[in-house]
Short mmCIF file of C-alpha atoms in Angstrom, two decimals:
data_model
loop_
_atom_site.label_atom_id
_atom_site.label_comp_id
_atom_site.label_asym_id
_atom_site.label_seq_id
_atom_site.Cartn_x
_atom_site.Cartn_y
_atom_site.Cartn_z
CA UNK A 1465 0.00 0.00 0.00
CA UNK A 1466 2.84 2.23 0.44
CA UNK A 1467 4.03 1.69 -3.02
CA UNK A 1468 0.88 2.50 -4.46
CA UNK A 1469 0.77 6.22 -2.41
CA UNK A 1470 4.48 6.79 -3.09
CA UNK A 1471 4.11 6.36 -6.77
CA UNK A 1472 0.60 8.28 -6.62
CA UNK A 1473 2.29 11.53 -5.29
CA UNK A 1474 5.44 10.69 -7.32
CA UNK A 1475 3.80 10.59 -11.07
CA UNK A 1476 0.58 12.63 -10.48
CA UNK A 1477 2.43 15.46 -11.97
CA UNK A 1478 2.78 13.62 -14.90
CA UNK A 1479 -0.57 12.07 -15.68
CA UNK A 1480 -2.85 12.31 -12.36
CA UNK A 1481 -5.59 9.71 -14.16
CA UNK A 1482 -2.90 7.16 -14.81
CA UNK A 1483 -1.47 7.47 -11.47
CA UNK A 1484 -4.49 6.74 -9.81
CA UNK A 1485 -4.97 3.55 -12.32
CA UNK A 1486 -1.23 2.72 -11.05
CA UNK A 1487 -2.65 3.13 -7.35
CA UNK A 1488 -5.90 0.86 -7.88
CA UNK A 1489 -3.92 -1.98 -10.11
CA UNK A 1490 -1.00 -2.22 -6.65
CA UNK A 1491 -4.22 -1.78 -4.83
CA UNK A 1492 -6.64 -4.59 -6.50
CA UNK A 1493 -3.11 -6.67 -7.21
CA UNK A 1494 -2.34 -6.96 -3.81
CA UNK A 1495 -6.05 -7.90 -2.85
CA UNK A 1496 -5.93 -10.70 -5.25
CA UNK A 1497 -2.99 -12.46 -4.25
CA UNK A 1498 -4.10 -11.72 -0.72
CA UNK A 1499 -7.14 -13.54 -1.32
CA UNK A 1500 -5.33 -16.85 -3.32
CA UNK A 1501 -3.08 -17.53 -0.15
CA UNK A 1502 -5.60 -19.17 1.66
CA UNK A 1503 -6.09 -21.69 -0.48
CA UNK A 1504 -2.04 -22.52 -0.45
CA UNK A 1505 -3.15 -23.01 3.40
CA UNK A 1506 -5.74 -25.10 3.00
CA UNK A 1507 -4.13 -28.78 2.10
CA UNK A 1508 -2.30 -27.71 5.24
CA UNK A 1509 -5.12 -27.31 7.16
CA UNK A 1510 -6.84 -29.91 5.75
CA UNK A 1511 -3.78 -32.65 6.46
CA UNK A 1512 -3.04 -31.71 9.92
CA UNK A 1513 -6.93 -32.53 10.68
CA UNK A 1514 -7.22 -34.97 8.89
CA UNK A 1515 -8.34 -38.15 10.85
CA UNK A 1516 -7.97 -41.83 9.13
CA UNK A 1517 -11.07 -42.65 6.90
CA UNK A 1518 -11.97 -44.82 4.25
CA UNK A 1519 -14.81 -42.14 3.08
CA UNK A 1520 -12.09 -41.49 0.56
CA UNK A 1521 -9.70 -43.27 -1.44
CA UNK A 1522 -6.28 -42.19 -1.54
CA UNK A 1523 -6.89 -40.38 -4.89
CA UNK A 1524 -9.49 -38.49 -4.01
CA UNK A 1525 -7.61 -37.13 -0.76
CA UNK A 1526 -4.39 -35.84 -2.96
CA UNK A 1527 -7.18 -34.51 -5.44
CA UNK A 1528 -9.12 -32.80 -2.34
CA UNK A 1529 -5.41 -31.01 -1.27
CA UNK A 1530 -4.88 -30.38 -4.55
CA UNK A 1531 -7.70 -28.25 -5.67
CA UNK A 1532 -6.50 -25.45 -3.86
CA UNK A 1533 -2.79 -25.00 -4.77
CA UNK A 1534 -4.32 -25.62 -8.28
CA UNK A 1535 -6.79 -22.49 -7.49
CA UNK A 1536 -3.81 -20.52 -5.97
CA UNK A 1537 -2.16 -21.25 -8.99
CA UNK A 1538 -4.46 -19.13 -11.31
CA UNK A 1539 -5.11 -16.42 -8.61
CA UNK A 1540 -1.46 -15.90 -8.63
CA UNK A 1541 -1.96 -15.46 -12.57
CA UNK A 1542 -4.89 -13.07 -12.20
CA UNK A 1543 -3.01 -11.01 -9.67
CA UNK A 1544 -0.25 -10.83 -12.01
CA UNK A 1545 -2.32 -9.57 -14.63
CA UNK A 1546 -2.83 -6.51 -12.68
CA UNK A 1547 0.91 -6.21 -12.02
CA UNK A 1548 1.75 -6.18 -15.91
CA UNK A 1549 -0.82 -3.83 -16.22
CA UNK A 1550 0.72 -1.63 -13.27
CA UNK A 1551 4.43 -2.82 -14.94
CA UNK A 1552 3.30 -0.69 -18.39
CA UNK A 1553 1.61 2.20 -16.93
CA UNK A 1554 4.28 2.97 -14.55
CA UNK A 1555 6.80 2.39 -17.49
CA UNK A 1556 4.05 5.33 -19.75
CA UNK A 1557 4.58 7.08 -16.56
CA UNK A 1558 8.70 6.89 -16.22
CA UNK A 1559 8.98 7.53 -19.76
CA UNK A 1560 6.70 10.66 -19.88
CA UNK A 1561 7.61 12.21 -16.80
CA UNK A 1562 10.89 13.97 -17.97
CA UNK A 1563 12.50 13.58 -14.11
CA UNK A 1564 13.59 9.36 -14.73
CA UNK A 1565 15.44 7.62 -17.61
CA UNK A 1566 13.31 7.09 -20.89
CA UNK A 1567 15.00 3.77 -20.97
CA UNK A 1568 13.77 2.92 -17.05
CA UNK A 1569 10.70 3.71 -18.82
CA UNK A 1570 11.03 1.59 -21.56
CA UNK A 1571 12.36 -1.40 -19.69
CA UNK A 1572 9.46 -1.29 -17.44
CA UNK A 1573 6.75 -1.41 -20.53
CA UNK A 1574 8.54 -4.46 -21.61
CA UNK A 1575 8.42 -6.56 -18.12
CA UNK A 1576 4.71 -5.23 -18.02
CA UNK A 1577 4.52 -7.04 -21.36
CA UNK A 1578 6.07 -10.05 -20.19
CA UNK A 1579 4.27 -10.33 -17.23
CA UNK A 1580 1.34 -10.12 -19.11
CA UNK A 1581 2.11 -12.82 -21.29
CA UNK A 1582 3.27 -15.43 -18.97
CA UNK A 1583 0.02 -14.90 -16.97
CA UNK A 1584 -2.33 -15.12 -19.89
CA UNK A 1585 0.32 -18.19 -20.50
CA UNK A 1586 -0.37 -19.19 -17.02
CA UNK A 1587 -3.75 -19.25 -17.78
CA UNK A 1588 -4.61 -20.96 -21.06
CA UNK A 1589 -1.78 -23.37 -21.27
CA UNK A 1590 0.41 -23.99 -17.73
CA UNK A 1591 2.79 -26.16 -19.58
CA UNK A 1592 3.79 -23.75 -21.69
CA UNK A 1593 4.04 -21.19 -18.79
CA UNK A 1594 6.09 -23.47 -17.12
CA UNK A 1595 8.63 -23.05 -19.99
CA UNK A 1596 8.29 -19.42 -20.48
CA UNK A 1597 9.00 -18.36 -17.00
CA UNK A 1598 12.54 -18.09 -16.98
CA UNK A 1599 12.16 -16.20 -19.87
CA UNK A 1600 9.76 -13.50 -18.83
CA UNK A 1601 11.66 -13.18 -15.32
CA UNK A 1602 15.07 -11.69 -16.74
CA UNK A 1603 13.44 -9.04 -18.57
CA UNK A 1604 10.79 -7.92 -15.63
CA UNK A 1605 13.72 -8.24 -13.30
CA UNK A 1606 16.16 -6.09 -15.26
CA UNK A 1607 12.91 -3.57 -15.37
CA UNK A 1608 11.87 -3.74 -11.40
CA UNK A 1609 15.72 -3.93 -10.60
CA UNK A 1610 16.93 -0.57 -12.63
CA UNK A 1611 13.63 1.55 -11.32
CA UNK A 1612 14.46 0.59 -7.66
CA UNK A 1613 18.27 0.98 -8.00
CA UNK A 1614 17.39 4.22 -9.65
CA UNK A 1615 15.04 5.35 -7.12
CA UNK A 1616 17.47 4.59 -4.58
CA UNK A 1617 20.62 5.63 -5.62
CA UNK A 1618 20.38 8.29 -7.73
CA UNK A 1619 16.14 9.26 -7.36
CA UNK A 1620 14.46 11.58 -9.40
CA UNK A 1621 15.57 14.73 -10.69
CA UNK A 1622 14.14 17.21 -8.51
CA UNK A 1623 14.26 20.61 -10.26
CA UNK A 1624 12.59 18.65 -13.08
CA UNK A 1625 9.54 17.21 -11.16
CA UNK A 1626 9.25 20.51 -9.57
CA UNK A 1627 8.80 22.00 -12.85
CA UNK A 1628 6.22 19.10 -13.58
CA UNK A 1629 4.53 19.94 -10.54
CA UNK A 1630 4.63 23.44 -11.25
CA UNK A 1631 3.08 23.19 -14.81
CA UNK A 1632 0.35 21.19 -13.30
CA UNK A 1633 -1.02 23.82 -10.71
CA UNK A 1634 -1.44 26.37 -13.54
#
């Protein structure tokens, strides 16, 4: 939640309406995958109580724990849906704003993209996924990784996005 206010007060002097989408996607992202960890606790749950019966076979019990990680599974993918969609407006936003690289911006647009398609991946064909992953990580991680080191060590040029800021309140 943090995140999502920081990067509100950070790029509403670029765009305020896409700032606020960036806000609600962290917001409704985080709420998702929230949500889909319960059901990675549930075979736990669901083991540790479980009491000796023949009411089910052995199949059905690993396909009773199983349901949920498989659920998990494509909440995980949904919530990530809403982080490639956060992943390419922030990267509109970094590229736009005039106070961060254009290429931070760029890179960030492209691991939105990627995140994108392993979840729709994820989704239709988790085989596939399953092969694409390692493939969709480098280039989101190269994104995340220079917009945080950038942020951190060398941060935004401030006479810049004061002169955003200024433009705005006129």
């Amino acid at each position: 939640m943090p995140l999502a206010l920081l990067f509100y007060y950070l790029f509403h002097v670029v765009d305020r309406g896409i700032a606020l989408l960036v806000a609600a996607l962290v917001l409704v992202g985080t709420a998702v995958e929230t949500a889909t960890t319960f059901f990675g606790v549930a075979p736990l749950v669901a083991l540790s109580s479980a009491q000796p019966s023949t009411a089910l076979t052995s199949e059905q019990a690993l396909m009773l724990v199983g349901l949920p990680l498989q659920v998990q599974s494509i909440g995980v993918a949904i919530a990530l849906v809403f982080f490639g969609f956060y992943c390419l407006s922030v990267g509109y936003l970094v590229f736009a704003s005039g106070f961060l690289p254009r290429t931070i911006g760029v890179l960030m647009t492209i691991g939105g993209l990627a995140y994108l398609v392993n979840s729709f991946a994820n989704l239709l064909s988790p085989g596939f996924a399953a092969h694409l992953f390692p493939y969709v990580l480098l280039p989101s991680g190269i994104a995340e990784g220079s917009l945080c080191l950038w942020l951190l060590i060398a941060a935004v040029n401030v006479r810049r996005w004061h002169e955003r800021a200024g433009a705005v309140l006129v």
